[in-house]
Short mmCIF file of C-alpha atoms and ligand atoms in Angstrom, two decimals:
data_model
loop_
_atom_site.label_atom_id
_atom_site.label_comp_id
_atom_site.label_asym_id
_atom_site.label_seq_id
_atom_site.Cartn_x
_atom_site.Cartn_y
_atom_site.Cartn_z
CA UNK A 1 -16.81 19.04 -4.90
CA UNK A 2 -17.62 15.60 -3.21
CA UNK A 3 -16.94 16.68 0.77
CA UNK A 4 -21.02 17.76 0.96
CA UNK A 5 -22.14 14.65 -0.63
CA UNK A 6 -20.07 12.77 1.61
CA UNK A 7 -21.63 14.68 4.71
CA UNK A 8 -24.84 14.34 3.45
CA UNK A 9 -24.43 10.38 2.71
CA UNK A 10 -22.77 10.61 6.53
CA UNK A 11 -26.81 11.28 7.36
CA UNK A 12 -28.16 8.95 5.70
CA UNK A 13 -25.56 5.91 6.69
CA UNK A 14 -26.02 6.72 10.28
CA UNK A 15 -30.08 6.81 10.01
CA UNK A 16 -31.95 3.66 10.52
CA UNK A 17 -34.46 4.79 7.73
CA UNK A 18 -35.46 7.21 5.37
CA UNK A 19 -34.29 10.62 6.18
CA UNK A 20 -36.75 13.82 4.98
CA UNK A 21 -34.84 16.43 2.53
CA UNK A 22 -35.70 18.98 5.52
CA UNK A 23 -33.82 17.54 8.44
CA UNK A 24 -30.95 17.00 6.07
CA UNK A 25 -31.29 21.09 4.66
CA UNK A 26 -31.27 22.07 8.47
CA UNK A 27 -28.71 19.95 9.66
CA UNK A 28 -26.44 21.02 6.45
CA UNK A 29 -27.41 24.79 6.10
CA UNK A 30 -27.90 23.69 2.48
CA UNK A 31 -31.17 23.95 0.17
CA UNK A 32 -32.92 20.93 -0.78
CA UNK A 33 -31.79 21.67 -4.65
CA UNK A 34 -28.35 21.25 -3.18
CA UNK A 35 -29.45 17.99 -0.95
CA UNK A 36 -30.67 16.78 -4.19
CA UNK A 37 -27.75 17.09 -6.13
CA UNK A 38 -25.80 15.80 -3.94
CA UNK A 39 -27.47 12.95 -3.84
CA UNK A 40 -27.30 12.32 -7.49
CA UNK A 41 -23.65 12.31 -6.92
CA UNK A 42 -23.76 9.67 -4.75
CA UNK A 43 -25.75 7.81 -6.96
CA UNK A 44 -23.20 8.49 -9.56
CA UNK A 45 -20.56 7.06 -7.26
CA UNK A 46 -22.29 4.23 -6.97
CA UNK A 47 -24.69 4.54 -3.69
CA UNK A 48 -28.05 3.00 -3.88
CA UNK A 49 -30.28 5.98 -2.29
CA UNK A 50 -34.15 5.90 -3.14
CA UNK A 51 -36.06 9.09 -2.76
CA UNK A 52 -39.90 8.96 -1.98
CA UNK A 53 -42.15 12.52 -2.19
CA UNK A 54 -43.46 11.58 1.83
CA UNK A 55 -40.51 9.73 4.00
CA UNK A 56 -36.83 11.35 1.91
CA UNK A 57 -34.46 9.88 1.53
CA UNK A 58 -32.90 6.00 1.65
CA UNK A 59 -29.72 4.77 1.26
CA UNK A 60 -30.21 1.00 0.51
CA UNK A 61 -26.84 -0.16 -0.45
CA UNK A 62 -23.21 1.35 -0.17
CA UNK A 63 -20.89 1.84 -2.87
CA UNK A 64 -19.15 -0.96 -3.55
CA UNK A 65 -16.08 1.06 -5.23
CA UNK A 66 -13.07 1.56 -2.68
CA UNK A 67 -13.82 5.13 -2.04
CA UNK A 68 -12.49 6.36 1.28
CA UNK A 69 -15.64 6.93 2.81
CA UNK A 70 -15.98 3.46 3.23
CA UNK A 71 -12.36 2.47 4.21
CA UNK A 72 -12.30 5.46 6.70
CA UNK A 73 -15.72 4.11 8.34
CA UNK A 74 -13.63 0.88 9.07
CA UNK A 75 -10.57 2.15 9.85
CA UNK A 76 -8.56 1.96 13.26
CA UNK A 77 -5.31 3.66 12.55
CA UNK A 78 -3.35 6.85 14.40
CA UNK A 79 -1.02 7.66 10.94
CA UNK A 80 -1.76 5.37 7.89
CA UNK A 81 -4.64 6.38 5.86
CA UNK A 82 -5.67 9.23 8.13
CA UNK A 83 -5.63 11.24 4.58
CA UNK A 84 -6.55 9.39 1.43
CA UNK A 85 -7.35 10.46 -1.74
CA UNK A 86 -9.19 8.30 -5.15
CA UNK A 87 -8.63 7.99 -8.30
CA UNK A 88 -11.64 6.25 -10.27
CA UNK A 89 -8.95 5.48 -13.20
CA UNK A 90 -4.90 6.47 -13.19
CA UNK A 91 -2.19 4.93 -15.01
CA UNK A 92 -0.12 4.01 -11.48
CA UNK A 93 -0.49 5.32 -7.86
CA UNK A 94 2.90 5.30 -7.84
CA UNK A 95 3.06 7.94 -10.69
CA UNK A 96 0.78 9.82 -9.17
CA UNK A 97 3.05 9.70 -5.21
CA UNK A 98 6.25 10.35 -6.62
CA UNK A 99 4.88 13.90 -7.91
CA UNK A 100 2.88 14.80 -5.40
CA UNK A 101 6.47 14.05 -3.24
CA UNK A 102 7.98 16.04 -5.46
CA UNK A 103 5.28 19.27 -5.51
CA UNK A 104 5.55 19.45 -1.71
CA UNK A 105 7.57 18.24 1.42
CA UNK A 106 7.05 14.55 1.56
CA UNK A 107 6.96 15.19 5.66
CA UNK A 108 3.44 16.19 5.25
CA UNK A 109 2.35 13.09 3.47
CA UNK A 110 3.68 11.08 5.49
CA UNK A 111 1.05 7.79 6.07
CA UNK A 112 -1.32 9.00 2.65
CA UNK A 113 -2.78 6.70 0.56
CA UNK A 114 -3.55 6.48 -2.80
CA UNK A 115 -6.32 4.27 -3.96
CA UNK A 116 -6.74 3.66 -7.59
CA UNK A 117 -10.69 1.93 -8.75
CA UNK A 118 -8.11 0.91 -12.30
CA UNK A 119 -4.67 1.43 -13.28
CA UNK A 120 -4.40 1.67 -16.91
CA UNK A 121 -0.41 1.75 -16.52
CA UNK A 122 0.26 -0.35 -13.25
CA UNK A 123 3.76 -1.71 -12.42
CA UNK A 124 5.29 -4.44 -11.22
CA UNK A 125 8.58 -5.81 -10.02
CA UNK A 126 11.50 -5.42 -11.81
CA UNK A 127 9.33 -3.22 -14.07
CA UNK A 128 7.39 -5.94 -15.01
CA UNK A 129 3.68 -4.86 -15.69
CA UNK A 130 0.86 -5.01 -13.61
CA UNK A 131 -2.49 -6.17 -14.63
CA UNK A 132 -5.33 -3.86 -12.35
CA UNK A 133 -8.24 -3.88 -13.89
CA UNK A 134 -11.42 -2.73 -11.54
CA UNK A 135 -12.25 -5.08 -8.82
CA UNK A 136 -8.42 -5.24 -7.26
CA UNK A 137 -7.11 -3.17 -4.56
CA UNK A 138 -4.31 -0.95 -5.60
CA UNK A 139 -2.65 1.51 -3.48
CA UNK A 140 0.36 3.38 -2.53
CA UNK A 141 1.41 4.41 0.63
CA UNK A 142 3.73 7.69 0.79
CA UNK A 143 6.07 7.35 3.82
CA UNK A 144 9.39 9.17 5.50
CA UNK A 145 10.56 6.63 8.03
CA UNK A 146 13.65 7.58 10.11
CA UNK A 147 15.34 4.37 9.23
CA UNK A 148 18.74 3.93 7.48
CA UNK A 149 18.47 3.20 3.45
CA UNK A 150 19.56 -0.29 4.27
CA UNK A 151 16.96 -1.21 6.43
CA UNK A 152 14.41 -0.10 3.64
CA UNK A 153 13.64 -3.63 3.25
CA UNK A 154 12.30 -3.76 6.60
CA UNK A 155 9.15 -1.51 4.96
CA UNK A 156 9.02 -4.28 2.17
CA UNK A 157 8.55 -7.19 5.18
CA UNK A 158 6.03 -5.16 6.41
CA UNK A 159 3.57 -4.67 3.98
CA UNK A 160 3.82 -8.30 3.49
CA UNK A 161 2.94 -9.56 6.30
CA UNK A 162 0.40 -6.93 6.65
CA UNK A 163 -1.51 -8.30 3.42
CA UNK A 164 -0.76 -11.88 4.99
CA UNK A 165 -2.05 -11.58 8.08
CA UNK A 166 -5.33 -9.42 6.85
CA UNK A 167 -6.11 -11.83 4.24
CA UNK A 168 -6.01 -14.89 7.04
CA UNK A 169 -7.77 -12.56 9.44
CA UNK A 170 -10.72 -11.54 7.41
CA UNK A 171 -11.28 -15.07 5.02
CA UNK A 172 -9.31 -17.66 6.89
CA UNK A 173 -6.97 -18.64 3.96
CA UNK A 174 -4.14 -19.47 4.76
CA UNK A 175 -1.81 -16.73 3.21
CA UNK A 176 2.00 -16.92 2.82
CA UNK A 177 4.75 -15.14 1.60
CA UNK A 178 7.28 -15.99 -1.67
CA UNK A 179 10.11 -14.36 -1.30
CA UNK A 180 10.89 -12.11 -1.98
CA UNK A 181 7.23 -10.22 -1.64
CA UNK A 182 4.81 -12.01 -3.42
CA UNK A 183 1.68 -12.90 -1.28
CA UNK A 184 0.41 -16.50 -2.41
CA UNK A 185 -2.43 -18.90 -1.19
CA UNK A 186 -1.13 -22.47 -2.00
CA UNK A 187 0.89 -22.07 -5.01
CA UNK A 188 -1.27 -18.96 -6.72
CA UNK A 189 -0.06 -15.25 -6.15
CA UNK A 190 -2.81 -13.10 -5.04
CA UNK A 191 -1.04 -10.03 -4.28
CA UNK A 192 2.63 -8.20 -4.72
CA UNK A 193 4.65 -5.47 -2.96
CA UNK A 194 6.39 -2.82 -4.12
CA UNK A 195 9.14 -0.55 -2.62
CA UNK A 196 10.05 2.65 -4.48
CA UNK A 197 13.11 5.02 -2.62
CA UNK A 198 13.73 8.19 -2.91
CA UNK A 199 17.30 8.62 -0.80
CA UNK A 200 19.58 11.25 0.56
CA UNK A 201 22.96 10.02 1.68
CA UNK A 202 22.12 6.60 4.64
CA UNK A 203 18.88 8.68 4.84
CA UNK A 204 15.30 8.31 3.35
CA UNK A 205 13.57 11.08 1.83
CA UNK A 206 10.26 9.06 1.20
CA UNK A 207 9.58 5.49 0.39
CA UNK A 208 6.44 4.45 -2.01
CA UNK A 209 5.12 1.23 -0.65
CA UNK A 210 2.91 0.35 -3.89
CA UNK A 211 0.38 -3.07 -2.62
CA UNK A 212 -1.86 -4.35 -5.43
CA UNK A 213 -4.39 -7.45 -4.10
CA UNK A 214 -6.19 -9.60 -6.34
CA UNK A 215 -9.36 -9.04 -4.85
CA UNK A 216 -12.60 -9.52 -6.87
CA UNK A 217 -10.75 -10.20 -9.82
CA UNK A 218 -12.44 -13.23 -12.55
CA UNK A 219 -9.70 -15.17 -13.60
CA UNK A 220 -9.99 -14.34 -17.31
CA UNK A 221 -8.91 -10.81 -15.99
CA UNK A 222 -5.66 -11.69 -14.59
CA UNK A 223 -2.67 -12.46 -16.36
CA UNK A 224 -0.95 -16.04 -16.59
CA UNK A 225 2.60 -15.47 -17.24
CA UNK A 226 4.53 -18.61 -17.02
CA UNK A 227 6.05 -20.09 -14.46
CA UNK A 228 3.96 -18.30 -12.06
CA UNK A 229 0.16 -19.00 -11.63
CA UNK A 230 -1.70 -16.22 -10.20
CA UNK A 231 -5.27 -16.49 -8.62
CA UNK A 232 -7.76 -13.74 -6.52
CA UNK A 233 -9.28 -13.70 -3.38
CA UNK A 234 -12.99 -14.05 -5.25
CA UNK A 235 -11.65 -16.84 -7.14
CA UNK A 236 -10.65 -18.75 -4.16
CA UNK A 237 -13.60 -17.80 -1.56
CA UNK A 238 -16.25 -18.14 -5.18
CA UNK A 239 -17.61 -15.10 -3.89
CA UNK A 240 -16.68 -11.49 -4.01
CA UNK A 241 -15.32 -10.07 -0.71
CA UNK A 242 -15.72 -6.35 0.85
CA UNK A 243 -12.75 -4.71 -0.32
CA UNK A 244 -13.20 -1.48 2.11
CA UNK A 245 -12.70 -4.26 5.14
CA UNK A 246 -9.78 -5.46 3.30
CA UNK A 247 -8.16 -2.58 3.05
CA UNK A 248 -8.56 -0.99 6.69
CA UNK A 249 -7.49 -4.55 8.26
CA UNK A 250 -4.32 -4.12 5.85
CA UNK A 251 -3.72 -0.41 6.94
CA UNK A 252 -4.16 -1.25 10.74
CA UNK A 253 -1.46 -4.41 10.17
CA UNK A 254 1.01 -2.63 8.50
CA UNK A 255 0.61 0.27 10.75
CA UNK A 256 1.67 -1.65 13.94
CA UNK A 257 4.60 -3.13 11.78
CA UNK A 258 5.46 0.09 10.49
CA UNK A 259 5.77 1.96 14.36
CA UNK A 260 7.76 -1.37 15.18
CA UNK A 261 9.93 -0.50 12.76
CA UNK A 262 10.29 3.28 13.56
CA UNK A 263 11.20 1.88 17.26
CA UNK A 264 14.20 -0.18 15.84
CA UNK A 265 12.33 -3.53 16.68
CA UNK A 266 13.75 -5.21 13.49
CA UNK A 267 14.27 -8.94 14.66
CA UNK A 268 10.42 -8.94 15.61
CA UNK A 269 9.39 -8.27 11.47
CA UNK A 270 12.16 -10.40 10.18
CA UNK A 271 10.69 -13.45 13.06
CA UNK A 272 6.87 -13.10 11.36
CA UNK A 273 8.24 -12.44 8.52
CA UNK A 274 9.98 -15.84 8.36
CA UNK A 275 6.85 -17.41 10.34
CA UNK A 276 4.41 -16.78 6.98
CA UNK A 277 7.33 -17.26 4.67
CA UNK A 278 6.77 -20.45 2.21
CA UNK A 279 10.34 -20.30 1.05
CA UNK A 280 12.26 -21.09 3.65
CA UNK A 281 13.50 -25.03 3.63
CA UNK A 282 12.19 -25.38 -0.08
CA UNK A 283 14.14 -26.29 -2.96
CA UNK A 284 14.64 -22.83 -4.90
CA UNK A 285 15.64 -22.03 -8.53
CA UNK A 286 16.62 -18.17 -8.64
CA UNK A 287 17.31 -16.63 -11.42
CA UNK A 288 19.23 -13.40 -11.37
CA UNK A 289 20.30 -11.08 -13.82
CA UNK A 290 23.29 -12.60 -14.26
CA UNK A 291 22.73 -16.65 -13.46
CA UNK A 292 20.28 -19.08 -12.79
CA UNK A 293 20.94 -21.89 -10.15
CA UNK A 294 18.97 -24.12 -8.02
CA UNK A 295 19.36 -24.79 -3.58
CA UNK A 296 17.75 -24.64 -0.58
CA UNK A 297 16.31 -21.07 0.90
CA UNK A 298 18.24 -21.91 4.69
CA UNK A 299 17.46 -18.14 5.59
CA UNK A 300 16.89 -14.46 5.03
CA UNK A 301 19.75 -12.37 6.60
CA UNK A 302 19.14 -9.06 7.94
CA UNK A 303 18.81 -6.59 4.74
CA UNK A 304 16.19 -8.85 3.45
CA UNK A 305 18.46 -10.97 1.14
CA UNK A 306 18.08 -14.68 0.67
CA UNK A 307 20.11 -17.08 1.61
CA UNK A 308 20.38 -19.83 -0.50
CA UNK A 309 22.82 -23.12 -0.39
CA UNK A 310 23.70 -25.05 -3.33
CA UNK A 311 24.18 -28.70 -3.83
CA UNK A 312 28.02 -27.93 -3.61
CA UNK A 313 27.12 -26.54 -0.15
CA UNK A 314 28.10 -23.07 -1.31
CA UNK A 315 25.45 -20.53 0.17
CA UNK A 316 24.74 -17.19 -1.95
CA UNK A 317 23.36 -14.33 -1.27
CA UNK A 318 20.31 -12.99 -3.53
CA UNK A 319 19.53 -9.66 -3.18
CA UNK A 320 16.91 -9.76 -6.05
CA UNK A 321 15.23 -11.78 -8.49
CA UNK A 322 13.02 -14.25 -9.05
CA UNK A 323 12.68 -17.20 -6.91
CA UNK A 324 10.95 -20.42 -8.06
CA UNK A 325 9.62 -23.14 -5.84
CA UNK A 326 10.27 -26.16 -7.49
C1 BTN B 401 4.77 -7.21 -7.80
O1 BTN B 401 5.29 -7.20 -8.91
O2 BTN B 401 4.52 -8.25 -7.21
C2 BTN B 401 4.41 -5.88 -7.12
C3 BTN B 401 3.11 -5.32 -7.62
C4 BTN B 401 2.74 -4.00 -6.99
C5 BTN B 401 1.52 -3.39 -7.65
C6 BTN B 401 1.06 -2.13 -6.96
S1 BTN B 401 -0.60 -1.71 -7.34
C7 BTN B 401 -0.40 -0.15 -6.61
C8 BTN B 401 0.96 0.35 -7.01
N1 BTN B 401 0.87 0.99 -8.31
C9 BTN B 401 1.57 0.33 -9.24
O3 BTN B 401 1.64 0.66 -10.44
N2 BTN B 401 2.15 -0.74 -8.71
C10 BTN B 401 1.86 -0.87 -7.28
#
C-alpha cells in the first residue's frame, strides 16, 4: 500500500524544488489522482508536502517518525537493516520477531529489523517492563549467527557498544556501559539491551537482539524506579535529536561487531567492551536471585559473566542480575 508513496516521496526528496504532478505521472506510469493520493499518505505519515495549482509539488519537511525511508536513506550496511519493516504502535518488537521466526525459516530474516513508533507492551530485563512511549527508538534485530549458545553473550556486547559508540559519535556524550547492558551517560540509563534465544543443541536457531534508546523522550515520560535513575538523549542535549541518524550509525556499529563476531574475533568485543565499561574497578552491590553482596567488578570473563571480589577476597561469578554502583 505505502511502496508508491514512498517512490513518489523518492521524487520529491531528490528534487531541489517543487516537482509538477506531470513529471511525477510520467516518471511513475501513474495518474495524477493516484500522485495525489499518494501524497496525502505521506502527509498522513507525517511529511510536510505543499501542493500549488502552477509549480506541484513540495516536500518541505521529512517525517520525523522512524519510518524506514528515512533510516534506509542514511544507512551504510551490507546485512543489518537491509529489510525493515514499521509498526506505528505494537505491544513489543520482540512479540512481533519471535512469530514471524516461527511462520518462516529464521535464515531468511536474518539482519531484519523491527522498528516500533510505541510499544504499548515493551519488555525489559528480567521481565521487567519497559516504558516506550513515542519519541524512543525501539527495535529488534532477528539474527542466526553461527556461533555456539555460549558465546550468545558476545551478541549482547555488541549491541552495546554499538549504542555506545553511536551515541558518542553522533552527540559527543560520553556514553558507557553498566554491566551488564545498560547504556548510561554519567549515572542516568539512556538505553538497554536485550537478548532473546531460541536454541537447538550448542547451536542457535535465531537470537532477538531487542535495543530500546531513550531518545526524545521528556522526563515526565520515563519511569523512575528506584535505585536506578534513568535520563534521554533530548534531556541531556535540551534538544531533540534525529532519530533516523541514530539509528543507521547504531546499525552500521553493530554490524561491524556482529561480522567480527561471525569471524571468531571474540577478544576484540570483550577489549571495547571493557574499554566503555563503567563497572570495572567500582565498588559493586549485586543482587541475585538468591543473595545480595557488595565487591569490586576486577573483570568480565569470557561468557560475559562478572567477576566480582569480595572484601573476604573471595571472587564470584555473576552470570545475571542487577549490579549497583555504589
Ligand atoms: C533493559 O531492560 O535494559 C532492556 C530493554 C530492551 C527494550 C527493547 S525495546 C525493543 C525491544 N522490544 C521490547 O519489548 N524490548 C526490547
Amino acid at each position: 500500500m505505502y511502496q508508491m508513496a514512498f517512490r513518489v516521496l523518492e521524487i520529491l526528496d531528490g528534487a531541489a524544488g517543487p516537482v509538477s504532478g506531470d513529471v511525477i505521472t510520467s516518471r511513475l506510469g501513474i495518474s495524477r489522482s493516484t500522485v495525489w493520493k499518494q501524497v496525502q499518505l505521506l502527509k498522513e505519515m507525517g511529511y510536510d508536502i505543499s501542493a500549488s495549482p502552477g509549480e506541484g509539488y513540495l516536500l518541505r519537511k521529512a517525517s520525523d517518525r522512524l519510518l524506514p525511508y528515512e533510516v534506509h536513506k542514511r544507512l551504510r550496511t551490507t546485512l543489518i537493516g537491509k529489510q525493515m519493516r514499521y509498526y506505528p504502535s505494537t505491544p513489543s518488537t520482540s512479540g512481533i520477531a519471535r512469530d514471524l521466526c516461527i511462520q518462516s525459516d529464521p535464515k531468511d530474516l536474518n539482519g531484519l529489523v523491527l522498528i516500533a513508533e510505541e510499544q504499548t507492551g515493551g519488555v525489559g530485563r528480567l521481565g521487567r517492563v519497559w516504558v516506550s512511549p513515542a519519541g524512543g527508538i525501539w527495535v529488534s534485530i532477528i539474527l542466526t549467527p553461527g556461533i555456539a549458545v555460549g558465546r550468545a553473550f558476545m551478541i549482547t556486547m555488541a549491541g552495546s557498544i554499538a549504542v555506545a559508540r553511536a551515541i558518542r559519535k553522533e552527540y559527543d556524550l560520553g556514553a558507557l556501559i553498566k554491566w551488564p547492558n545498560d547504556i548510561q551517560i554519567g549515572d542516568r540509563k539512556v538505553a538497554g539491551i536485550l537478548l532473546e534465544l531460541s536454541t537447538e543443541g550448542d547451536a542457535i536457531r535465531y537470537c532477538l537482539l531487542g535495543i530500546g534508546v531513550d531518545a526524545n523522550i521528556k522526563p515526565d515520560e520515563l519511569p523512575h524506579p528506584l535505585p536506578q535513575r534513568i535520563t534521554s538523549l533530548s534531556t541531556e542535549l535540551g534538544r531533540d535529536v534525529d532519530r533516523a541518524a541514530l539509528l543507521a550509525r547504531i546499525l552500521k556499529e553493530f554490524e561491524s561487531r556482529y561480522l567480527l563476531i561471525e569471524s571468531g574475533e571474540y577478544e576484540t568485543i570483550v577489549l571495547e567492551w571493557k574499554s566503555l565499561s563503567s563497572t570495572l574497578d567500582q565498588r559493586v552491590q549485586i543482587t541475585t536471585m538468591r543473595s545480595r553482596f557488595e565487591g569490586e567488578a576486577i573483570d568480565i570473563d569470557e561468557f560475559g559473566a562478572l567477576l566480582v571480589r569480595r572484601d573476604s577476597g573471595k571472587v564470584e561469578r555473576v552470570i545475571a542480575g542487577d549490579c549497583l554502583h555504589t
